[in-house]
CSV table of N, CA and C in Angstrom, one decimal:
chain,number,residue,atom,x,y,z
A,56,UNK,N,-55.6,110.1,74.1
A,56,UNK,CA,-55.8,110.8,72.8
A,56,UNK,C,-54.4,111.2,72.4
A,57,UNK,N,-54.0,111.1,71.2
A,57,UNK,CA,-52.7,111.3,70.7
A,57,UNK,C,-52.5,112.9,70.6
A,58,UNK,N,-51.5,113.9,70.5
A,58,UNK,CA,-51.1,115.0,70.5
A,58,UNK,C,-51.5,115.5,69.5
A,59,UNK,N,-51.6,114.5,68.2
A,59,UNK,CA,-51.8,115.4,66.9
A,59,UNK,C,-53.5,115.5,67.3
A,60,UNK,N,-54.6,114.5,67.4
A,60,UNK,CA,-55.9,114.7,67.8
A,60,UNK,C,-56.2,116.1,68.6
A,61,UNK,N,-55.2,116.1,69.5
A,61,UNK,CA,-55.4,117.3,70.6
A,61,UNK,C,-55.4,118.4,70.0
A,62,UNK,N,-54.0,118.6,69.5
A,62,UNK,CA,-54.0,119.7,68.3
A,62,UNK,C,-54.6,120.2,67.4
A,63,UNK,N,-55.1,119.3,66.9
A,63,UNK,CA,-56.0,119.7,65.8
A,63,UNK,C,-57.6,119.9,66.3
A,64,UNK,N,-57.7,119.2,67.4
A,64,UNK,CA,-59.4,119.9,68.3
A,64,UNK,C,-58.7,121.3,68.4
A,65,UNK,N,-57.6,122.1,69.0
A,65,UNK,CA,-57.2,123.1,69.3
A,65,UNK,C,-57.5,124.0,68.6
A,66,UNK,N,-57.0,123.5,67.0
A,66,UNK,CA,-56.8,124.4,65.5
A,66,UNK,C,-58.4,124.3,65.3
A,67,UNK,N,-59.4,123.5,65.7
A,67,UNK,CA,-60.6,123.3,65.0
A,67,UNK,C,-61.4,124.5,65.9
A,68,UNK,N,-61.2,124.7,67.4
A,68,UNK,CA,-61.9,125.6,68.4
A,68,UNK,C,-61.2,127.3,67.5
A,69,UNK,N,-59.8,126.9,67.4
A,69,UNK,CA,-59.7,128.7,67.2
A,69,UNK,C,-60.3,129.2,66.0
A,70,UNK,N,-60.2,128.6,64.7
A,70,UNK,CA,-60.7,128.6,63.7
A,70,UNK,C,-62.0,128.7,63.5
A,71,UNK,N,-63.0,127.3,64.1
A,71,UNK,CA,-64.1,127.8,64.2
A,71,UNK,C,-64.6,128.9,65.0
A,72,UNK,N,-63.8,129.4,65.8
A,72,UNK,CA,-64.1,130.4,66.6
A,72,UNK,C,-64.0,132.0,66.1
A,73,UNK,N,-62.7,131.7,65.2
A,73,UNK,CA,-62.7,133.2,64.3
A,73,UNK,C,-63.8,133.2,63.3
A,74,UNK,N,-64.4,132.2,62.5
A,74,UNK,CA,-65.4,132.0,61.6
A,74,UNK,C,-66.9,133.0,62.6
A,75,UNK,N,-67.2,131.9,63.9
A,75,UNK,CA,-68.4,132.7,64.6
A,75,UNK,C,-68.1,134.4,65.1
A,76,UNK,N,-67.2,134.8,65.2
A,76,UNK,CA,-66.9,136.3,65.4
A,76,UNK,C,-66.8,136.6,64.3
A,77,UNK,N,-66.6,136.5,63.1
A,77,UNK,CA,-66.9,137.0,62.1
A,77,UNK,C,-67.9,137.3,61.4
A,78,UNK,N,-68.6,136.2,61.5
A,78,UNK,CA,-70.1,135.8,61.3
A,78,UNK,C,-71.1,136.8,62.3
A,79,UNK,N,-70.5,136.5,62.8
A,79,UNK,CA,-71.3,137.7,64.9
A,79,UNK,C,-71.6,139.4,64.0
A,80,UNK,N,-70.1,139.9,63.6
A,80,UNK,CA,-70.0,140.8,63.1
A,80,UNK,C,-71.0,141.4,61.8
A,81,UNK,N,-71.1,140.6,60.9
A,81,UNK,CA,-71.7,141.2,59.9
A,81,UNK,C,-73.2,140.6,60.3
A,82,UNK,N,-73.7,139.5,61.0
A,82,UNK,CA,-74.9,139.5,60.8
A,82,UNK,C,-75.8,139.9,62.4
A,83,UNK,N,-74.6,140.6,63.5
A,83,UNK,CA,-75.2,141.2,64.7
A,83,UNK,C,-75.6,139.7,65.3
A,84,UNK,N,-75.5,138.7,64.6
A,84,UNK,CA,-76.4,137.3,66.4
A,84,UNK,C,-75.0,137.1,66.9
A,85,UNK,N,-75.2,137.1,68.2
A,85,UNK,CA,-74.2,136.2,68.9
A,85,UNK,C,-73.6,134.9,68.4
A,86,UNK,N,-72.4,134.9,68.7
A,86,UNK,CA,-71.8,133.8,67.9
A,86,UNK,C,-71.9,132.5,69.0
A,87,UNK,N,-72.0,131.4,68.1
A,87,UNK,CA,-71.3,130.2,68.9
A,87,UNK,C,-70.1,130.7,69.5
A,88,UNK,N,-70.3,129.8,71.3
A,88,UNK,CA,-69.2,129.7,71.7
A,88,UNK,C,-68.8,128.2,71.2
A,89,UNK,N,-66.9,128.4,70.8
A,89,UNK,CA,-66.2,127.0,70.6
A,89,UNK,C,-64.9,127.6,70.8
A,90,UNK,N,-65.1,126.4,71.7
A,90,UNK,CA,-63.5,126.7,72.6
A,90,UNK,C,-63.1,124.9,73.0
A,91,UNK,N,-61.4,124.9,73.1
A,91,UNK,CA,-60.9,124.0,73.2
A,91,UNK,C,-60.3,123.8,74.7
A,92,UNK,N,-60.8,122.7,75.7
A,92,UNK,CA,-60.2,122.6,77.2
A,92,UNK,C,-59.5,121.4,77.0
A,93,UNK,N,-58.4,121.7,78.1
A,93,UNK,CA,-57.6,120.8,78.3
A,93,UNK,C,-57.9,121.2,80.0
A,94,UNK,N,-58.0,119.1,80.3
A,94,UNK,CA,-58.1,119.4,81.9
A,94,UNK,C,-56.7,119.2,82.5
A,95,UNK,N,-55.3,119.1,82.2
A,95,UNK,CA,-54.2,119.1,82.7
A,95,UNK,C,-54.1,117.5,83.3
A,96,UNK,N,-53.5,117.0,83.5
A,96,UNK,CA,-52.9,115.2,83.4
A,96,UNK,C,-53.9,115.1,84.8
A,97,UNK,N,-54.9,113.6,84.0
A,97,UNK,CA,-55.7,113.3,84.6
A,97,UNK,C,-55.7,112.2,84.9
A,98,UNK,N,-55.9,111.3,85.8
A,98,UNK,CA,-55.3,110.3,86.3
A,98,UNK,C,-56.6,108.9,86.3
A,99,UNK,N,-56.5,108.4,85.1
A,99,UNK,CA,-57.2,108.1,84.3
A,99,UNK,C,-56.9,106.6,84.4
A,100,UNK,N,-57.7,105.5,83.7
A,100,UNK,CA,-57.6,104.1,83.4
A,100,UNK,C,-56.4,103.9,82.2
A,101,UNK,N,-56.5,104.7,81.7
A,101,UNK,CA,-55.4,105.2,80.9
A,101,UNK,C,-54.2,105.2,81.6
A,102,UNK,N,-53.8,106.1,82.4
A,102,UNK,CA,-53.1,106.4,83.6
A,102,UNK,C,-52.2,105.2,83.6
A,103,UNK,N,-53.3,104.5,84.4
A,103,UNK,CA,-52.8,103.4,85.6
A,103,UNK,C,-52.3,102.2,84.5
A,104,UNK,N,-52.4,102.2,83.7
A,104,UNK,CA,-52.4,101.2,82.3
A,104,UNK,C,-51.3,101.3,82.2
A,105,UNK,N,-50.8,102.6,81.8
A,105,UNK,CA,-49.4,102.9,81.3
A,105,UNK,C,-48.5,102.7,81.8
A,106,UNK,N,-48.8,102.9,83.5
A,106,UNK,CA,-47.7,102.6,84.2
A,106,UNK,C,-47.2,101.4,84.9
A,107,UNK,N,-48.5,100.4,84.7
A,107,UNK,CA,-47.9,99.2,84.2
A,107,UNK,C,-47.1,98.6,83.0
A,108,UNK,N,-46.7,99.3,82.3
A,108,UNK,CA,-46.0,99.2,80.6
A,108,UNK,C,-44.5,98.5,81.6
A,109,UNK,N,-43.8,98.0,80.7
A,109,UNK,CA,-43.0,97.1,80.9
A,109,UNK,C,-42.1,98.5,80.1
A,110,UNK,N,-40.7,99.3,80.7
A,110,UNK,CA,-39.7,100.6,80.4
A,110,UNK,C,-39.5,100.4,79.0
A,111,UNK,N,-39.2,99.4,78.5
A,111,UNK,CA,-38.6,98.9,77.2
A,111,UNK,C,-39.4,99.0,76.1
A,112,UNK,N,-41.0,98.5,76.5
A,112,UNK,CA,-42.4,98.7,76.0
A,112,UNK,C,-42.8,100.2,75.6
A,113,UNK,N,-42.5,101.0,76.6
A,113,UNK,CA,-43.0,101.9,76.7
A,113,UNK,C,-41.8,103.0,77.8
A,114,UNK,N,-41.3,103.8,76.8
A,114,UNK,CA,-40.1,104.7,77.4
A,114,UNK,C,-40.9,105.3,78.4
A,115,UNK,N,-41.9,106.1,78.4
A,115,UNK,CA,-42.7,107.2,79.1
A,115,UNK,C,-43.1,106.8,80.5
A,116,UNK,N,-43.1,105.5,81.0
A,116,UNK,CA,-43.6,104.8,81.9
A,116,UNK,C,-43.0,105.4,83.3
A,117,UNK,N,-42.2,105.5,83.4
A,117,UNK,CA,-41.8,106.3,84.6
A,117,UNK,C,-41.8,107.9,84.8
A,118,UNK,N,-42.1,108.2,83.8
A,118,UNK,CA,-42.9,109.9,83.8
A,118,UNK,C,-44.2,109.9,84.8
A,119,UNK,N,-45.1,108.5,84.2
A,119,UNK,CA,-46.2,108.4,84.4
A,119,UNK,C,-46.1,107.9,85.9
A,120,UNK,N,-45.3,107.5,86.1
A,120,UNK,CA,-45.3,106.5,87.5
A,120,UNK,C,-45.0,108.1,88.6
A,121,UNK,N,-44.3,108.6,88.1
A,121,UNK,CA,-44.0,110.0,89.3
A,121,UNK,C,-44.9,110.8,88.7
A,122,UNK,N,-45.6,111.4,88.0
A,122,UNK,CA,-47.1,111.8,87.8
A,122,UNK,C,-47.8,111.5,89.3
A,123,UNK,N,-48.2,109.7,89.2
A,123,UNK,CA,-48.8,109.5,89.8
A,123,UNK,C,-48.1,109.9,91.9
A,124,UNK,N,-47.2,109.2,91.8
A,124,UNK,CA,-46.2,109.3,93.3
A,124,UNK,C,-46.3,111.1,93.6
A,125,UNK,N,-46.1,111.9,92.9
A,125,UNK,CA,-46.1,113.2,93.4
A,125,UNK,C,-47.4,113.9,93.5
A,126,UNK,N,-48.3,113.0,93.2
A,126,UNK,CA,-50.0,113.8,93.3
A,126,UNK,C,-49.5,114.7,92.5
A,127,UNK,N,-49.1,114.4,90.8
A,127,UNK,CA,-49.4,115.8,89.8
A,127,UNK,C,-50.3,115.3,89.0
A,128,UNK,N,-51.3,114.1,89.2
A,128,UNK,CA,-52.5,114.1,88.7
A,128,UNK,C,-53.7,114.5,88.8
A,129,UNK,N,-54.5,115.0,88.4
A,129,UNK,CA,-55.8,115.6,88.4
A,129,UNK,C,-56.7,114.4,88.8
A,130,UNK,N,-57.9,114.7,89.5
A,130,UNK,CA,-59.0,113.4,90.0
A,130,UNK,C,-59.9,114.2,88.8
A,131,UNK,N,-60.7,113.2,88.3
A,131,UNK,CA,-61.2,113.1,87.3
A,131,UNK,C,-62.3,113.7,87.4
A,132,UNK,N,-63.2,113.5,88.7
A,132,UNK,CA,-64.1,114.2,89.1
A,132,UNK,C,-64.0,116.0,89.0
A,133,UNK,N,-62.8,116.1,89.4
A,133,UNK,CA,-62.3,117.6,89.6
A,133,UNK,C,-62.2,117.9,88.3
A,134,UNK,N,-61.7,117.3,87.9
A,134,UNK,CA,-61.2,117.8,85.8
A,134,UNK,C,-62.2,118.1,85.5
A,135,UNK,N,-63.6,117.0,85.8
A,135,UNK,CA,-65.0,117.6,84.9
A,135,UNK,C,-65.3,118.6,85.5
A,136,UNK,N,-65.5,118.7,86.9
A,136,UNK,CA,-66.1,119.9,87.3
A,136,UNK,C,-65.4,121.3,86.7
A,137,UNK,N,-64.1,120.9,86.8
A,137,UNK,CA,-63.2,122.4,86.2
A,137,UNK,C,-63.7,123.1,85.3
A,138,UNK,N,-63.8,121.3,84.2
A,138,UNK,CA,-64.3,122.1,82.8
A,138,UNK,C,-65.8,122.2,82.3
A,139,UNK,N,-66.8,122.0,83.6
A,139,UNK,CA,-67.7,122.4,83.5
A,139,UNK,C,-67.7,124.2,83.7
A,140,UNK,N,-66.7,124.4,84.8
A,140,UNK,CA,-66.7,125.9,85.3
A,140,UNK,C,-66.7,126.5,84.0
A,141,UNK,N,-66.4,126.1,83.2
A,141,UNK,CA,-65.6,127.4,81.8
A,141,UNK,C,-66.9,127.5,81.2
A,142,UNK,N,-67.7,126.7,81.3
A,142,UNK,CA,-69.0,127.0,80.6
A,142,UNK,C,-69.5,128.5,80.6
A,143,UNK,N,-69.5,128.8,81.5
A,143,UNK,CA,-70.0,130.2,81.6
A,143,UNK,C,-68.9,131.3,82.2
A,144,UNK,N,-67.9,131.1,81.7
A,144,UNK,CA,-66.9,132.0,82.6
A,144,UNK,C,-66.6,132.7,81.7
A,145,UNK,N,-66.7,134.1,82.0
A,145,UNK,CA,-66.9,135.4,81.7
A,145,UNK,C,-65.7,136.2,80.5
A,146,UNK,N,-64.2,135.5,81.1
A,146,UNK,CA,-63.3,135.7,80.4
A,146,UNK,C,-63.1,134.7,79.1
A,147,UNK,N,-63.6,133.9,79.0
A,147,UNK,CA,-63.7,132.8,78.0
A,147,UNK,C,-64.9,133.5,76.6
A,148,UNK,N,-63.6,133.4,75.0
A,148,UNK,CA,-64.6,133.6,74.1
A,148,UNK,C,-64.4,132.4,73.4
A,149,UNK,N,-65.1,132.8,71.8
A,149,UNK,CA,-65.1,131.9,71.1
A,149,UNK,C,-63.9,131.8,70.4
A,150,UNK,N,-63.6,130.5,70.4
A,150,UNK,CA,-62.4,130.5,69.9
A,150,UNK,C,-61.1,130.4,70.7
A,151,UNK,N,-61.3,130.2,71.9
A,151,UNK,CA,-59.7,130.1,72.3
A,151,UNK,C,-59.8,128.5,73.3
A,152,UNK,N,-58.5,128.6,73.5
A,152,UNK,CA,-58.1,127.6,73.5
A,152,UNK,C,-57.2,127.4,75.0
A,153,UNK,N,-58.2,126.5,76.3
A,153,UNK,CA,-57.7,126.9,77.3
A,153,UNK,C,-57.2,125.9,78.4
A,154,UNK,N,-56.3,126.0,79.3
A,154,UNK,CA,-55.9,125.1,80.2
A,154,UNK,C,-56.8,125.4,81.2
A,155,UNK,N,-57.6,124.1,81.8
A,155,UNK,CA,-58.6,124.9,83.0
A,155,UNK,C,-57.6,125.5,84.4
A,156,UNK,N,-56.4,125.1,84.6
A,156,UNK,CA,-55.4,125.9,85.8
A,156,UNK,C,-55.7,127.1,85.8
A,157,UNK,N,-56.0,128.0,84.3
A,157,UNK,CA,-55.6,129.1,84.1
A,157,UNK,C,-56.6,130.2,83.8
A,158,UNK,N,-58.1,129.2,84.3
A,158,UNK,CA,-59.4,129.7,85.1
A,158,UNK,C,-59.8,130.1,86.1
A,159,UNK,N,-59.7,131.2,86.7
A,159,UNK,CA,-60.0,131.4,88.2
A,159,UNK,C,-61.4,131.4,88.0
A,160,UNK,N,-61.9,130.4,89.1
A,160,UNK,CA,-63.2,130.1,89.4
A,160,UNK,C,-64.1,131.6,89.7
């Protein structure tokens, strides 16, 4: 997903999120939670795609290739579970906007 998509899910969680606390406020129901996760570089079909890109094709390709060589990718399984954990995590409201690293289980 491109940066601008990401971003603007981001702008769409906090915004909709100040809307439901506002709404919380004057009419007393609990607001929707909406919140925006990022599971941190996930090592994806995506991923592995990229890093076969030919340098010239694609400048980023060796970012992606030491990504992968240094184990700074996420297993995919783990990313979901992460961002299942936020579901109900205590510190999490509506409306923000969170890196799952920055979830203690």
């Amino acid at each position: 997903m491109s940066c601008a998509a990401k971003a603007g899910l981001d702008q769409f969680a906090r915004v909709a999120g100040c809307e439901q606390r506002h709404r919380a406020e004057e009419t007393g129901v609990e607001p929707v939670m909406v919140y925006s996760v990022a599971p941190g570089k996930v090592d994806t079909a995506m991923q592995a795609s990229l890093r076969e890109h030919d340098p010239r094709d694609f400048p980023d390709r060796d970012a992606c290739v030491t990504l992968k060589e240094t184990r700074a990718l996420n297993d995919p399984a783990a990313a979901a579970s992460a961002g299942a954990a936020t579901l109900d995590h205590p510190s999490i409201t509506t409306g923000d906007v969170i890196d799952v690293g920055d979830v203690a289980s």
